[in-house]
Amino acid sequence: MTRLVSYDEAPPEVRAVFDDIKALRGVADVNNFWKALAVHPPTLARTWDSLKQVMAPGALDPLVKEMLYLAASAAAGCTYCVASHTAAAKARGMTPEMHGELLAVLGMAAETNRLAEALRVPVDPGFE
Amino acid sequence: MTRLVSYDEAPPEVRAVFDDIKALRGVADVNNFWKALAVHPPTLARTWDSLKQVMAPGALDPLVKEMLYLAASAAAGCTYCVASHTAAAKARGMTPEMHGELLAVLGMAAETNRLAEALRVPVDPGFE
Amino acid sequence: MTRLVSYDEAPPEVRAVFDDIKALRGVADVNNFWKALAVHPPTLARTWDSLKQVMAPGALDPLVKEMLYLAASAAAGCTYCVASHTAAAKARGMTPEMHGELLAVLGMAAETNRLAEALRVPVDPGFE
Amino acid sequence: MTRLVSYDEAPPEVRAVFDDIKALRGVADVNNFWKALAVHPPTLARTWDSLKQVMAPGALDPLVKEMLYLAASAAAGCTYCVASHTAAAKARGMTPEMHGELLAVLGMAAETNRLAEALRVPVDPGFE
Amino acid sequence: MTRLVSYDEAPPEVRAVFDDIKALRGVADVNNFWKALAVHPPTLARTWDSLKQVMAPGALDPLVKEMLYLAASAAAGCTYCVASHTAAAKARGMTPEMHGELLAVLGMAAETNRLAEALRVPVDPGFE
Amino acid sequence: MTRLVSYDEAPPEVRAVFDDIKALRGVADVNNFWKALAVHPPTLARTWDSLKQVMAPGALDPLVKEMLYLAASAAAGCTYCVASHTAAAKARGMTPEMHGELLAVLGMAAETNRLAEALRVPVDPGFE
């Protein structure tokens, strides 16, 4: 079994990260991903710090960022990440119809990615 | 070298697909991907037909669809597809800042995908 | 540049493998893959020995084995391997039409693989 | 939990696809993959339509197509797809010995794919 | 369910491999991987023979080899392999701190791999 | 062509990162990866900051970290990363023999990863 570090047993530097996640997200507890990552406190702190920066609103709105995260995670075949970012995207407003269209894009990308690789298609000069 | 089928040498069923692509996109010629795929006309016709359906405006706008396509293609490591969909997303309005944020999300997704898999994190009951 | 070990500069244990490849395949020289692998003679010898066993005729005929090798290599996105095994499959009798159908299967597999993962579909009891 | 749409609760356009799958395959119910995909009826209909075309007998016989599908799915690491296409290939006549040889080819392809990439082997002029 | 071949039901050529694994590793029974692979005795024998050669002490010590195996398996997203090689690396002396640093390297590699691909960075002349 | 930002045209926040890389590594110029990443200065700064932390000496020595980075990058099929981290590992003392053994481990990991997935091997209770 993967070891999951709970708040109660966590050392102070882990609790500080957990507290920051809970405050920013307004949740009562952190997800298993963070509890698992807490086995290496420096990686926990650095990963959370990076994620907070990357997912902050910017030129792309938070829902689009979440859907991009989901698309990348699904393309990489990460089961946990698909589950967590599907939930997160729904929480940010992804409707069933939007989810269906995201799935359709994912599937077509997978198909054409593989065809392009299997045919070793040369990059068009016009793309540059 | 990958064989690329030009319009001049293409059989009628291939020309019909090329004509449809050119008309819908308002371009003078099709990309290498389609010229390579033309070695198997049924796959060319089916792939274009599917792509046309999937990328049509719907619950997601065309720029978001292109960025999702790019994210999935980059996560899958398809060089040709990254080149073609970066160009397509820029043509639909992706600014350098939006591109930068998309790259940042892609990178973070890759990192957390791998950490979640390497730690074999169990899916949280709350995601379901 | 990748170092490619030519026959002339190769030590005896590498020449022995190169000679065996050339004799079994009836070719004048070995492919770049083997010349690159020759930087580590034990890996060269072990890989060739395994490949020889695996690709020998058995319950599956050599053309089917080559097409399976090509499908797996394309699914893994290995450019060199796609090039070498497309050539090998053609040499064993893969026609353009067979190649086209193989590509179509590859593309559909990629699409449905990703949809199954993105939807986290539970395995049907009947498959077991 | 992934939502699986049963026949009873399915809207007419989903029932039409389910009926077609059941009739073509001579089965009493469709697999979970189709029930999961039914959350987005246009993707369900398009995917089934494409799959039906691609897997129809042609230059490659149905068993070879199923084994290629299995090889591509295993190379992509899709657990559900490995389970479903192993079952489908067995139903079409894949013997334990054929399955063993397919596994051996898959394993060797994975090993040589990675070696070719890690050595960045240049494509031989003769392959073109 | 995956068929796992137990020692009692195994044919002599499988028992010979199982006996060799148990003797070399000093264990009472072999892992599920070998029991599953035993459905194809030639692949079982060849794989074990190769693994024994590759993992023997050499220029790299056994713990480093195990950690490289784990890193490669995690990068490839193989759940079973992550579980088995994490256990094996711990048995050879990987401490929690070493495991944490390995995870951090894995995560950074994933992130920079994807950024390099998404930006299609040209190889520096100085690397060659 | 990928845009590469040179020192001369770089804004101050990019120059600061380039200066830090050059000072820490004792090199006259930064690699293309950093010049490409400089199109999005916040991602450049964050990625370098993370990499510096992760690759610093710790429970694992710098050569082992570089070889793990190389193994993970090769397993992920990133050509640029394989080139850059092979060069970096050699600079830190990886001999040709160590490189050969690393390649052998990579190849075996790829083969057994795929066999474990294709056989859907259940995790042994003893691994936990």
Coordinates of C-alpha atoms in Angstrom, one line a residue, chain D residues 76-127:
Chain D
A76 CA 0.2 1.9 -25.2
G77 CA -0.4 0.4 -21.8
C78 CA -4.2 0.5 -21.9
T79 CA -5.3 -2.1 -19.3
Y80 CA -9.0 -2.2 -20.3
C81 CA -8.0 -2.5 -24.0
V82 CA -5.6 -5.3 -23.3
A83 CA -8.3 -7.2 -21.5
S84 CA -11.0 -6.6 -24.2
H85 CA -8.8 -7.3 -27.2
T86 CA -7.2 -10.4 -25.6
A87 CA -10.7 -11.7 -25.2
A88 CA -11.7 -10.7 -28.7
A89 CA -8.5 -12.2 -30.3
K90 CA -9.2 -15.5 -28.4
A91 CA -12.7 -15.5 -29.7
R92 CA -11.4 -15.2 -33.2
G93 CA -9.0 -18.1 -32.9
M94 CA -5.8 -16.9 -31.2
T95 CA -4.4 -20.0 -29.5
P96 CA -2.3 -19.9 -26.3
E97 CA 0.8 -20.5 -28.5
M98 CA 0.0 -17.6 -30.8
H99 CA -0.7 -15.4 -27.7
G100 CA 2.7 -16.4 -26.3
E101 CA 4.5 -15.5 -29.5
L102 CA 2.6 -12.2 -29.7
L103 CA 3.8 -11.4 -26.2
A104 CA 7.3 -12.2 -27.1
V105 CA 7.2 -9.9 -30.1
L106 CA 5.7 -7.2 -28.0
G107 CA 8.5 -7.5 -25.4
M108 CA 11.3 -7.5 -28.0
A109 CA 9.7 -4.5 -29.7
A110 CA 9.6 -2.6 -26.4
E111 CA 13.3 -3.4 -25.7
T112 CA 14.6 -2.5 -29.1
N113 CA 12.3 0.6 -29.4
R114 CA 13.9 1.9 -26.2
L115 CA 17.4 1.0 -27.2
A116 CA 17.0 2.7 -30.6
E117 CA 15.7 5.9 -28.9
A118 CA 18.3 5.9 -26.2
L119 CA 21.1 5.5 -28.8
R120 CA 19.4 8.0 -31.2
V121 CA 20.1 5.7 -34.2
P122 CA 19.9 7.5 -37.5
V123 CA 17.5 5.9 -40.1
D124 CA 19.3 3.8 -42.7
P125 CA 19.2 5.3 -46.2
G126 CA 18.1 1.8 -47.4
F127 CA 14.8 1.9 -45.5

